[in-house]
Amino acid sequence: MSSDALLSVHDLRITFDGIEAVRGLSFDVRPREVLAIVGESGAGKSLTARALLDMLPRGASTSGTIEPDLAAHRGRRISLVPQDALSALSPVHPVGDQLAAAVRSVARVSRKEARSRAIAALDRVGIPDAAGKARAYPHEYSGGMRQRAVIAMATINEPDVVVADEPTTALDEEHRDQVLRVLAEQREAVGAALVLVTHDMDVVRDHADRVLVMYAGRLTELGPAEEVLGRPRAPYTAGLLASLPQHAPPGRRLPALRGTPPAPGALPPGCAFAPRCPLAADACRTEEPEPQEVEGRLVSCHRWAELPHPATKLFQAQAQAQERAQEQV
Amino acid sequence: MSDALLDVRDLVVRYGGVTAVDHVSFSLAPGETLALNGPSGCGKSSTALAVLQLRRPDAGEVLFEGRELTTLTERELRPLRPRMQPVFQDPYGSLSPRHRIRDAVAEPLKVQGRWTGTDGPARVAELLDRVGLDPSYGDRHPHELSGGQCQRAGIARALASEPRLLVLDEPVSALDPSVRAGVLNLLADLQDDLGLGYLFICHDRAVVRHFADRAIEMREGHVISA
């Protein structure tokens, strides 16, 4: 554990239904930082986030260490902003009562004090007429307001770490920006670190200090967000960025990664990304790369030094070769 | 516009007292992609359903290849339906979990009386190949395919009807980014080769900017910018 870490994850493995979904993951969360965890479905990002909170689904087993054990003080030192705000709130209790209960679960304060803290928290996240809205039920809130109420609940006890698991996936673009702004403000206000699980690279660019890119349950790349996004060193990161329409070169064909992410439990031998990687060599198909230090970041790739910059052309060529191969069939 | 593939005029869709689509008009040329963009609840999917006559609009006209659809009976619509095909957001929900991919793609051919024992299977294999799926995937069930493969199968099924118009309702929103690009490229290829018109419903502005020729933005049932 490095000295400046708030939370240190070492060799985390999560097995679910007999399948190892997270396969030896190590990273730190630093005080007051925003660490984004990105990856596609099945990459293990949500399981990793849940492991930080000791909130894994039943049937999951873990090995490795997460220190210190903030999850033992869940709700006080570490808290969750879930994807689906509606199911995070009880439908049969007023929102204010639920926030007050969160306060009283960790602090010996009077009901009246808890209630006034709840109203103040709703006010801070920009809920108009907070005192009145505290008496309302979740179904009387709009989608964006509900998500803000959940952010208020996650930050009301001033935790050290807030884990947000795809907090904006269910929202459209306008609400997305608004909710992320509120989340950033509240995190700043209480001085918490934020672990932000997302698949949205624009969110990473706008909000993260560091980014952990996961693929098939492993660390692919971890480093300062601006540098990783500006010049990815792992071919998967580069391919993912190149395939986004907002970064695409003019013309209608997007640089595309061939194939699909592997299903957990059906991994190829060697590097899990090798079958889709335009740089894959023999070593990649036999030996899984370990994270290594490259220019102030961690990269798991045998071939990182061969990756051109920008890598767009590499993936365009790959997409074109794939099309040609199909035409010949 | 007389050469339009699709001409929608003053379309209105109401659900009870709520007007979901409020006098929306647009037209789409063959080989063109028109995006309908807007936040959830703005009426873009209701517009799509009304264009397809899957939900009959409460007012307005839908001219498809010059024919007014809203006044036609179901029986009169039936021969036109193959020519306008939907592709939906949820790739698994669009295909029956109990049918093999091969049967899902064959079904339109059979229903439309274009299936023969000799040519049918070859046509299915050709369609699967056309969407970038190895024909061996025909033996699988939807749950044995990834989301992107499943969406390709849904597109193959739509193509089986030899449509002129595809109504694409958030076709890539459920897909991972690295898979999404491949499906968008496939749609671009199909349009170039077959001259299909696309009514492309999508809430992601970056995808719309990249993929569509034109976009109209909806808000609370209205077109706010075209």
Coordinates of N, CA and C in Angstrom, one line a residue, chain B:
Chain B
M1 N -43.0 17.0 -51.7 CA -41.9 16.4 -52.4 C -42.4 15.0 -53.0
S2 N -42.4 14.9 -54.3 CA -43.0 13.7 -54.9 C -42.0 12.5 -55.0
D3 N -40.7 12.8 -54.9 CA -39.8 11.7 -55.0 C -39.3 11.2 -53.6
A4 N -40.0 11.7 -52.6 CA -39.7 11.2 -51.2 C -40.0 9.8 -51.0
L5 N -39.2 9.1 -50.3 CA -39.5 7.7 -49.8 C -40.6 7.8 -48.8
L6 N -40.4 8.8 -47.9 CA -41.4 8.9 -46.8 C -41.7 10.4 -46.6
D7 N -43.0 10.7 -46.5 CA -43.4 12.0 -46.3 C -44.4 12.1 -45.2
V8 N -44.0 12.7 -44.1 CA -44.9 12.7 -42.9 C -45.4 14.1 -42.7
R9 N -46.7 14.2 -42.6 CA -47.3 15.6 -42.6 C -48.2 15.7 -41.4
D10 N -47.9 16.6 -40.5 CA -48.8 17.0 -39.3 C -49.2 15.8 -38.5
L11 N -48.2 14.9 -38.3 CA -48.5 13.7 -37.5 C -48.9 14.0 -36.1
V12 N -49.9 13.4 -35.6 CA -50.4 13.6 -34.2 C -50.6 12.2 -33.6
V13 N -50.0 12.0 -32.4 CA -50.2 10.7 -31.6 C -50.6 11.1 -30.2
R14 N -51.7 10.6 -29.8 CA -52.1 11.0 -28.4 C -52.3 9.7 -27.6
Y15 N -51.9 9.7 -26.3 CA -52.2 8.6 -25.4 C -53.1 9.2 -24.3
G16 N -54.4 8.8 -24.4 CA -55.3 9.4 -23.5 C -55.3 10.9 -23.7
G17 N -55.1 11.7 -22.7 CA -55.1 13.2 -22.8 C -53.8 13.7 -23.2
V18 N -52.7 12.9 -23.3 CA -51.4 13.4 -23.5 C -51.1 13.3 -25.0
T19 N -50.6 14.4 -25.5 CA -50.2 14.5 -26.9 C -48.7 14.2 -27.0
A20 N -48.4 13.0 -27.5 CA -47.0 12.6 -27.5 C -46.3 13.1 -28.7
V21 N -47.0 13.2 -29.8 CA -46.5 13.7 -31.1 C -47.4 14.8 -31.6
D22 N -47.0 16.0 -31.7 CA -47.8 17.1 -31.9 C -47.5 17.8 -33.3
H23 N -48.2 17.4 -34.3 CA -48.1 18.0 -35.6 C -46.6 18.0 -36.1
V24 N -46.1 16.8 -36.2 CA -44.7 16.6 -36.7 C -44.7 16.3 -38.2
S25 N -43.9 17.0 -38.9 CA -43.7 16.8 -40.4 C -42.3 16.7 -40.8
F26 N -42.0 15.8 -41.7 CA -40.7 15.7 -42.2 C -40.7 14.8 -43.5
S27 N -39.7 14.8 -44.3 CA -39.7 13.8 -45.4 C -38.3 13.3 -45.5
L28 N -38.2 12.1 -46.1 CA -37.0 11.3 -46.2 C -36.8 10.8 -47.6
A29 N -35.7 11.1 -48.2 CA -35.4 10.6 -49.6 C -34.8 9.2 -49.6
P30 N -34.9 8.5 -50.7 CA -34.3 7.2 -50.7 C -32.8 7.3 -50.5
G31 N -32.2 6.4 -49.8 CA -30.8 6.4 -49.6 C -30.3 7.5 -48.6
E32 N -31.3 8.1 -47.9 CA -30.9 9.2 -47.0 C -31.1 8.7 -45.5
T33 N -30.3 9.3 -44.6 CA -30.5 9.0 -43.2 C -31.0 10.3 -42.5
L34 N -32.2 10.2 -41.9 CA -32.8 11.3 -41.2 C -32.8 10.9 -39.7
A35 N -32.2 11.6 -38.9 CA -32.2 11.3 -37.4 C -33.3 12.0 -36.7
L36 N -33.9 11.3 -35.8 CA -34.8 12.0 -34.8 C -34.1 11.9 -33.5
N37 N -33.9 13.1 -33.0 CA -33.0 13.3 -31.8 C -33.8 14.0 -30.7
G38 N -33.5 13.7 -29.5 CA -34.2 14.3 -28.4 C -34.2 13.5 -27.1
P39 N -34.5 14.1 -26.0 CA -34.5 13.4 -24.7 C -35.6 12.4 -24.6
S40 N -35.5 11.5 -23.5 CA -36.6 10.5 -23.4 C -37.9 11.2 -23.2
G41 N -38.9 10.7 -23.8 CA -40.2 11.2 -23.6 C -40.6 12.3 -24.6
C42 N -39.7 12.6 -25.6 CA -39.9 13.7 -26.5 C -40.8 13.3 -27.6
G43 N -41.1 12.0 -27.8 CA -42.1 11.6 -28.8 C -41.4 10.9 -30.0
K44 N -40.1 10.7 -29.9 CA -39.4 10.1 -31.1 C -39.8 8.7 -31.4
S45 N -39.9 7.9 -30.4 CA -40.3 6.5 -30.6 C -41.8 6.4 -31.0
S46 N -42.6 7.3 -30.4 CA -44.0 7.3 -30.8 C -44.2 7.7 -32.3
T47 N -43.3 8.6 -32.8 CA -43.3 8.9 -34.2 C -42.9 7.7 -35.0
A48 N -41.9 7.0 -34.6 CA -41.5 5.8 -35.3 C -42.6 4.8 -35.4
L49 N -43.3 4.5 -34.3 CA -44.4 3.5 -34.4 C -45.5 4.0 -35.3
A50 N -45.8 5.3 -35.3 CA -46.9 5.8 -36.1 C -46.5 5.8 -37.6
V51 N -45.2 6.0 -37.9 CA -44.7 5.9 -39.3 C -44.9 4.5 -39.8
L52 N -44.6 3.5 -38.9 CA -44.7 2.1 -39.3 C -46.2 1.6 -39.3
Q53 N -47.1 2.5 -38.8 CA -48.5 2.1 -38.6 C -48.6 0.9 -37.6
L54 N -47.7 0.8 -36.7 CA -47.8 -0.1 -35.6 C -48.7 0.5 -34.5
R55 N -48.7 1.8 -34.5 CA -49.7 2.5 -33.7 C -50.3 3.5 -34.6
R56 N -51.6 3.4 -34.9 CA -52.2 4.3 -35.9 C -52.2 5.7 -35.3
P57 N -51.7 6.7 -36.1 CA -51.7 8.1 -35.6 C -53.1 8.6 -35.5
D58 N -53.3 9.6 -34.6 CA -54.6 10.2 -34.4 C -54.9 11.2 -35.4
A59 N -53.9 11.8 -36.1 CA -54.2 12.7 -37.2 C -52.9 12.8 -38.0
G60 N -53.0 13.4 -39.2 CA -51.9 13.6 -40.0 C -51.8 12.5 -41.1
E61 N -50.8 12.7 -42.0 CA -50.6 11.7 -43.1 C -49.2 11.1 -43.1
V62 N -49.1 9.9 -43.5 CA -47.9 9.2 -43.7 C -47.8 8.7 -45.1
L63 N -47.1 9.3 -46.0 CA -47.0 8.9 -47.3 C -45.7 8.1 -47.5
F64 N -45.8 6.8 -47.9 CA -44.7 6.0 -48.1 C -44.7 5.6 -49.5
E65 N -43.6 5.9 -50.2 CA -43.5 5.7 -51.7 C -44.7 6.3 -52.4
G66 N -45.2 7.4 -51.8 CA -46.3 8.1 -52.5 C -47.7 7.7 -52.1
R67 N -47.8 6.6 -51.2 CA -49.1 6.1 -50.8 C -49.4 6.5 -49.4
E68 N -50.6 7.1 -49.2 CA -51.1 7.5 -47.9 C -51.4 6.2 -47.1
L69 N -50.8 6.0 -46.0 CA -50.9 4.8 -45.2 C -52.0 4.9 -44.2
T70 N -52.3 6.1 -43.6 CA -53.2 6.2 -42.5 C -54.6 5.8 -42.8
T71 N -55.0 5.9 -44.0 CA -56.4 5.6 -44.4 C -56.5 4.1 -44.8
L72 N -55.4 3.4 -44.9 CA -55.5 2.0 -45.4 C -55.9 1.1 -44.3
T73 N -56.6 0.0 -44.7 CA -57.0 -1.0 -43.7 C -55.8 -1.9 -43.5
E74 N -55.8 -2.7 -42.4 CA -54.7 -3.6 -42.1 C -54.4 -4.5 -43.3
R75 N -55.5 -5.0 -44.0 CA -55.4 -5.9 -45.1 C -54.7 -5.1 -46.3
E76 N -55.0 -3.9 -46.5 CA -54.4 -3.1 -47.5 C -52.9 -2.8 -47.2
L77 N -52.6 -2.7 -45.9 CA -51.3 -2.4 -45.5 C -50.3 -3.6 -45.7
R78 N -50.9 -4.8 -45.6 CA -50.1 -6.0 -45.5 C -49.0 -6.1 -46.6
P79 N -49.4 -5.9 -47.8 CA -48.4 -6.0 -48.9 C -47.3 -4.9 -48.8
L80 N -47.6 -3.8 -48.1 CA -46.6 -2.7 -48.0 C -45.7 -2.9 -46.8
R81 N -46.1 -3.6 -45.8 CA -45.3 -3.7 -44.6 C -43.9 -4.3 -44.8
P82 N -43.7 -5.3 -45.7 CA -42.3 -5.7 -45.8 C -41.4 -4.6 -46.3
R83 N -41.9 -3.6 -46.9 CA -41.0 -2.6 -47.5 C -40.6 -1.6 -46.4
M84 N -41.2 -1.6 -45.3 CA -40.7 -0.7 -44.2 C -40.6 -1.5 -42.9
Q85 N -39.3 -1.7 -42.5 CA -39.0 -2.6 -41.5 C -38.4 -1.9 -40.2
P86 N -38.8 -2.4 -39.1 CA -38.2 -1.8 -37.9 C -36.9 -2.6 -37.4
V87 N -36.0 -1.9 -36.8 CA -34.9 -2.5 -36.0 C -35.0 -1.8 -34.6
F88 N -35.1 -2.6 -33.6 CA -35.3 -2.0 -32.2 C -34.1 -2.0 -31.4
Q89 N -34.2 -1.3 -30.2 CA -33.1 -1.1 -29.4 C -32.5 -2.4 -28.8
D90 N -33.4 -3.2 -28.2 CA -33.0 -4.4 -27.4 C -32.8 -5.5 -28.4
P91 N -31.6 -5.9 -28.7 CA -31.4 -6.9 -29.7 C -31.9 -8.3 -29.2
Y92 N -31.9 -8.6 -27.9 CA -32.5 -9.9 -27.5 C -34.0 -9.9 -27.5
G93 N -34.6 -8.7 -27.2 CA -36.0 -8.6 -27.1 C -36.7 -8.7 -28.5
S94 N -35.9 -8.4 -29.6 CA -36.4 -8.3 -30.9 C -36.5 -9.7 -31.6
L95 N -35.9 -10.7 -31.0 CA -35.9 -12.0 -31.6 C -36.5 -13.0 -30.6
S96 N -37.3 -14.0 -31.0 CA -37.8 -14.9 -30.1 C -36.7 -15.8 -29.5
P97 N -36.7 -15.9 -28.2 CA -35.6 -16.7 -27.5 C -35.7 -18.2 -27.9
R98 N -36.9 -18.6 -28.4 CA -37.0 -20.0 -28.6 C -36.7 -20.4 -30.1
H99 N -36.5 -19.5 -30.9 CA -36.2 -19.8 -32.3 C -34.7 -19.6 -32.6
R100 N -34.2 -20.5 -33.4 CA -32.8 -20.3 -33.9 C -32.7 -19.1 -34.8
I101 N -31.5 -18.5 -34.9 CA -31.4 -17.4 -35.7 C -31.8 -17.6 -37.1
R102 N -31.5 -18.8 -37.6 CA -31.8 -19.2 -39.0 C -33.3 -19.1 -39.2
D103 N -34.1 -19.6 -38.2 CA -35.6 -19.6 -38.4 C -36.1 -18.1 -38.3
A104 N -35.5 -17.3 -37.4 CA -35.9 -15.9 -37.3 C -35.7 -15.2 -38.6
V105 N -34.6 -15.5 -39.3 CA -34.4 -14.8 -40.6 C -35.2 -15.4 -41.7
A106 N -35.5 -16.7 -41.6 CA -36.3 -17.3 -42.6 C -37.8 -16.9 -42.5
E107 N -38.3 -16.6 -41.3 CA -39.7 -16.4 -41.1 C -40.3 -15.4 -42.1
P108 N -39.7 -14.2 -42.3 CA -40.3 -13.2 -43.2 C -40.4 -13.8 -44.6
L109 N -39.4 -14.6 -45.1 CA -39.5 -15.3 -46.4 C -40.7 -16.2 -46.5
K110 N -40.9 -17.0 -45.4 CA -42.0 -17.9 -45.4 C -43.4 -17.2 -45.4
V111 N -43.5 -16.2 -44.5 CA -44.7 -15.5 -44.4 C -45.1 -14.8 -45.7
Q112 N -44.1 -14.3 -46.4 CA -44.4 -13.6 -47.6 C -44.4 -14.5 -48.8
G113 N -44.3 -15.8 -48.6 CA -44.4 -16.8 -49.7 C -43.3 -16.8 -50.6
R114 N -42.1 -16.4 -50.1 CA -40.9 -16.4 -50.9 C -39.9 -17.5 -50.6
W115 N -40.4 -18.5 -49.8 CA -39.5 -19.6 -49.3 C -39.7 -20.8 -50.2
T116 N -38.6 -21.3 -50.7 CA -38.6 -22.6 -51.4 C -37.5 -23.4 -50.7
G117 N -37.7 -24.7 -50.7 CA -36.8 -25.6 -50.0 C -35.4 -25.5 -50.5
T118 N -35.2 -25.2 -51.8 CA -33.9 -25.1 -52.3 C -33.2 -23.7 -52.1
D119 N -34.0 -22.7 -52.5 CA -33.4 -21.3 -52.4 C -33.4 -20.8 -51.0
G120 N -34.4 -21.1 -50.2 CA -34.6 -20.5 -48.9 C -33.4 -20.5 -48.0
P121 N -32.9 -21.7 -47.7 CA -31.7 -21.8 -46.8 C -30.5 -21.0 -47.4
A122 N -30.3 -21.0 -48.7 CA -29.2 -20.3 -49.2 C -29.4 -18.8 -49.1
R123 N -30.6 -18.4 -49.2 CA -30.9 -16.9 -49.0 C -30.7 -16.5 -47.5
V124 N -31.0 -17.4 -46.6 CA -30.7 -17.1 -45.2 C -29.2 -17.0 -44.9
A125 N -28.5 -17.9 -45.5 CA -27.0 -17.9 -45.3 C -26.4 -16.6 -45.9
E126 N -27.0 -16.2 -47.1 CA -26.5 -15.0 -47.7 C -26.8 -13.8 -46.9
L127 N -28.0 -13.7 -46.3 CA -28.4 -12.6 -45.4 C -27.5 -12.5 -44.2
L128 N -27.2 -13.7 -43.6 CA -26.4 -13.7 -42.4 C -25.0 -13.2 -42.8
D129 N -24.5 -13.7 -43.9 CA -23.2 -13.2 -44.4 C -23.2 -11.7 -44.6
R130 N -24.3 -11.2 -45.2 CA -24.4 -9.8 -45.5 C -24.2 -8.9 -44.3
V131 N -24.7 -9.4 -43.2 CA -24.6 -8.6 -41.9 C -23.4 -8.9 -41.1
G132 N -22.4 -9.7 -41.7 CA -21.2 -10.0 -41.0 C -21.3 -11.1 -40.0
L133 N -22.3 -12.0 -40.2 CA -22.3 -13.1 -39.3 C -22.0 -14.4 -40.1
D134 N -21.1 -15.2 -39.6 CA -20.8 -16.5 -40.2 C -22.1 -17.3 -40.2
P135 N -22.5 -17.8 -41.4 CA -23.8 -18.6 -41.5 C -23.9 -19.7 -40.4
S136 N -22.8 -20.1 -39.8 CA -23.0 -21.2 -38.8 C -23.7 -20.6 -37.6
Y137 N -23.8 -19.3 -37.4 CA -24.5 -18.7 -36.3 C -26.0 -19.0 -36.4
G138 N -26.5 -19.3 -37.7 CA -27.9 -19.7 -37.9 C -28.4 -20.8 -37.0
D139 N -27.5 -21.6 -36.5 CA -27.9 -22.7 -35.7 C -28.1 -22.3 -34.2
R140 N -27.7 -21.1 -33.9 CA -27.7 -20.7 -32.5 C -29.0 -20.0 -32.1
H141 N -29.3 -20.0 -30.8 CA -30.4 -19.2 -30.3 C -29.9 -17.8 -29.9
P142 N -30.8 -16.8 -29.8 CA -30.3 -15.4 -29.4 C -29.4 -15.4 -28.2
H143 N -29.7 -16.1 -27.1 CA -28.9 -16.0 -25.9 C -27.5 -16.5 -26.1
E144 N -27.3 -17.2 -27.2 CA -25.9 -17.7 -27.5 C -25.1 -16.7 -28.3
L145 N -25.7 -15.5 -28.6 CA -25.0 -14.5 -29.3 C -24.7 -13.3 -28.4
S146 N -23.7 -12.5 -28.7 CA -23.5 -11.3 -28.0 C -24.5 -10.2 -28.5
G147 N -24.6 -9.1 -27.8 CA -25.5 -8.1 -28.2 C -25.4 -7.6 -29.6
G148 N -24.1 -7.4 -30.0 CA -23.8 -6.9 -31.3 C -24.2 -7.9 -32.4
Q149 N -23.9 -9.2 -32.1 CA -24.2 -10.3 -33.1 C -25.7 -10.4 -33.2
C150 N -26.4 -10.2 -32.1 CA -27.9 -10.4 -32.1 C -28.5 -9.2 -32.9
Q151 N -27.9 -8.0 -32.7 CA -28.5 -6.9 -33.4 C -28.2 -7.1 -34.9
R152 N -27.1 -7.7 -35.3 CA -26.8 -8.0 -36.7 C -27.9 -9.0 -37.2
A153 N -28.2 -10.0 -36.4 CA -29.2 -11.0 -36.8 C -30.6 -10.3 -37.0
G154 N -30.9 -9.3 -36.1 CA -32.1 -8.5 -36.3 C -32.2 -7.7 -37.6
I155 N -31.0 -7.2 -38.0 CA -30.9 -6.5 -39.2 C -31.1 -7.4 -40.4
A156 N -30.5 -8.6 -40.3 CA -30.7 -9.6 -41.4 C -32.1 -10.0 -41.5
R157 N -32.8 -10.1 -40.4 CA -34.3 -10.4 -40.5 C -35.0 -9.3 -41.2
A158 N -34.7 -8.1 -40.9 CA -35.3 -6.9 -41.5 C -35.0 -6.9 -43.0
L159 N -33.8 -7.3 -43.4 CA -33.4 -7.3 -44.8 C -34.1 -8.4 -45.6
A160 N -34.5 -9.5 -44.9 CA -35.1 -10.6 -45.6 C -36.4 -10.1 -46.3
S161 N -37.0 -9.1 -45.8 CA -38.3 -8.6 -46.4 C -38.0 -7.7 -47.6
E162 N -36.7 -7.4 -47.9 CA -36.3 -6.5 -49.0 C -37.0 -5.2 -48.9
P163 N -36.7 -4.5 -47.7 CA -37.3 -3.2 -47.4 C -36.7 -2.1 -48.2
R164 N -37.4 -1.0 -48.3 CA -36.8 0.3 -48.8 C -36.5 1.2 -47.7
L165 N -37.2 1.1 -46.6 CA -37.1 2.0 -45.4 C -36.8 1.1 -44.2
L166 N -35.8 1.5 -43.4 CA -35.6 0.9 -42.1 C -35.8 2.0 -41.1
V167 N -36.7 1.6 -40.1 CA -36.9 2.5 -39.0 C -36.1 2.0 -37.8
L168 N -35.0 2.7 -37.5 CA -34.0 2.2 -36.6 C -34.3 2.9 -35.3
D169 N -34.8 2.2 -34.3 CA -35.2 2.9 -33.0 C -34.1 2.6 -32.0
E170 N -33.2 3.5 -31.8 CA -32.0 3.3 -30.9 C -31.3 2.0 -31.2
P171 N -30.8 1.8 -32.4 CA -30.3 0.5 -32.8 C -29.0 0.2 -32.1
V172 N -28.2 1.2 -31.7 CA -26.9 0.9 -31.1 C -26.8 1.3 -29.6
S173 N -27.9 1.8 -29.1 CA -27.8 2.3 -27.7 C -27.5 1.3 -26.7
A174 N -27.9 0.0 -26.9 CA -27.7 -1.0 -25.9 C -26.3 -1.7 -26.1
L175 N -25.5 -1.2 -27.1 CA -24.3 -1.9 -27.4 C -23.1 -1.3 -26.8
D176 N -22.1 -2.1 -26.6 CA -20.8 -1.5 -26.1 C -20.2 -0.7 -27.2
P177 N -19.4 0.3 -26.8 CA -18.8 1.2 -27.8 C -18.0 0.5 -28.8
S178 N -17.2 -0.5 -28.4 CA -16.3 -1.1 -29.4 C -17.1 -2.0 -30.4
V179 N -18.3 -2.3 -30.0 CA -19.2 -3.1 -30.9 C -20.1 -2.2 -31.7
R180 N -20.4 -1.0 -31.1 CA -21.3 -0.1 -31.8 C -20.8 0.4 -33.1
A181 N -19.5 0.7 -33.2 CA -18.9 1.2 -34.4 C -19.1 0.2 -35.5
G182 N -18.9 -1.1 -35.2 CA -19.1 -2.1 -36.3 C -20.5 -2.2 -36.8
V183 N -21.5 -2.0 -36.0 CA -22.9 -2.1 -36.4 C -23.2 -0.8 -37.2
L184 N -22.7 0.3 -36.8 CA -22.9 1.6 -37.5 C -22.3 1.5 -38.9
N185 N -21.1 0.9 -39.0 CA -20.4 0.7 -40.3 C -21.2 -0.2 -41.2
L186 N -21.8 -1.3 -40.6 CA -22.6 -2.2 -41.3 C -23.8 -1.5 -41.9
L187 N -24.5 -0.7 -41.1 CA -25.7 0.1 -41.6 C -25.3 1.0 -42.7
A188 N -24.1 1.7 -42.6 CA -23.7 2.6 -43.7 C -23.4 1.8 -45.0
D189 N -22.8 0.6 -44.8 CA -22.6 -0.2 -46.0 C -23.9 -0.7 -46.7
L190 N -24.8 -1.1 -45.9 CA -26.1 -1.6 -46.4 C -26.8 -0.4 -47.2
Q191 N -26.7 0.8 -46.6 CA -27.4 1.9 -47.2 C -26.7 2.2 -48.6
D192 N -25.4 2.2 -48.6 CA -24.7 2.4 -49.9 C -25.0 1.4 -50.9
D193 N -25.1 0.1 -50.5 CA -25.3 -1.0 -51.5 C -26.7 -1.1 -51.9
L194 N -27.7 -0.9 -51.0 CA -29.1 -1.2 -51.3 C -29.9 0.1 -51.5
G195 N -29.3 1.3 -51.2 CA -30.1 2.5 -51.3 C -31.2 2.7 -50.3
L196 N -31.1 2.1 -49.1 CA -32.2 2.1 -48.1 C -32.3 3.5 -47.6
G197 N -33.5 3.9 -47.2 CA -33.7 5.1 -46.4 C -33.8 4.7 -45.0
Y198 N -33.1 5.6 -44.1 CA -33.1 5.3 -42.7 C -33.8 6.4 -41.9
L199 N -34.8 6.0 -41.1 CA -35.3 6.9 -40.1 C -34.6 6.5 -38.8
F200 N -33.7 7.3 -38.3 CA -32.7 6.8 -37.3 C -33.0 7.6 -36.0
I201 N -33.6 6.8 -35.1 CA -33.9 7.4 -33.8 C -32.8 7.2 -32.8
C202 N -32.3 8.2 -32.2 CA -31.1 8.1 -31.4 C -31.0 9.3 -30.5
H203 N -30.7 9.1 -29.2 CA -30.6 10.2 -28.3 C -29.1 10.7 -28.1
D204 N -28.2 9.9 -28.7 CA -26.8 10.3 -28.6 C -26.4 11.2 -29.7
R205 N -26.1 12.5 -29.3 CA -25.8 13.5 -30.3 C -24.6 13.2 -31.1
A206 N -23.5 12.6 -30.5 CA -22.3 12.3 -31.2 C -22.6 11.3 -32.3
V207 N -23.4 10.3 -32.0 CA -23.7 9.3 -33.0 C -24.5 9.9 -34.1
V208 N -25.5 10.8 -33.8 CA -26.3 11.4 -34.8 C -25.4 12.3 -35.7
R209 N -24.5 13.1 -35.1 CA -23.7 13.9 -35.9 C -22.9 13.1 -36.9
H210 N -22.4 12.0 -36.5 CA -21.5 11.2 -37.3 C -22.3 10.5 -38.4
F211 N -23.5 10.0 -38.1 CA -24.1 9.0 -38.9 C -25.2 9.5 -39.8
A212 N -25.9 10.6 -39.4 CA -27.1 11.0 -40.1 C -26.7 12.1 -41.1
D213 N -27.5 12.1 -42.3 CA -27.4 13.2 -43.2 C -28.0 14.5 -42.7
R214 N -29.2 14.3 -42.1 CA -29.9 15.4 -41.5 C -30.5 14.9 -40.1
A215 N -30.7 15.9 -39.3 CA -31.3 15.5 -38.0 C -32.5 16.5 -37.7
I216 N -33.5 16.0 -37.1 CA -34.5 16.9 -36.5 C -34.6 16.6 -35.0
E217 N -34.7 17.7 -34.3 CA -34.7 17.5 -32.8 C -36.1 17.7 -32.3
M218 N -36.5 16.8 -31.4 CA -37.8 16.9 -30.9 C -37.8 17.2 -29.4
R219 N -38.8 17.8 -28.9 CA -38.9 18.2 -27.5 C -40.4 18.2 -27.2
E220 N -40.9 17.4 -26.2 CA -42.3 17.4 -25.8 C -43.2 17.3 -27.0
G221 N -42.9 16.4 -27.9 CA -43.8 16.2 -29.0 C -43.7 17.1 -30.2
H222 N -42.9 18.1 -30.1 CA -42.7 19.1 -31.2 C -41.4 18.9 -31.8
V223 N -41.3 19.3 -33.1 CA -40.0 19.5 -33.7 C -39.5 20.9 -33.4
I224 N -38.3 20.9 -32.7 CA -37.8 22.2 -32.3 C -36.7 22.7 -33.2
S225 N -36.1 21.8 -33.9 CA -35.2 22.3 -35.0 C -35.0 21.2 -36.0
A226 N -34.9 21.7 -37.3 CA -34.8 20.7 -38.4 C -33.5 21.1 -39.1

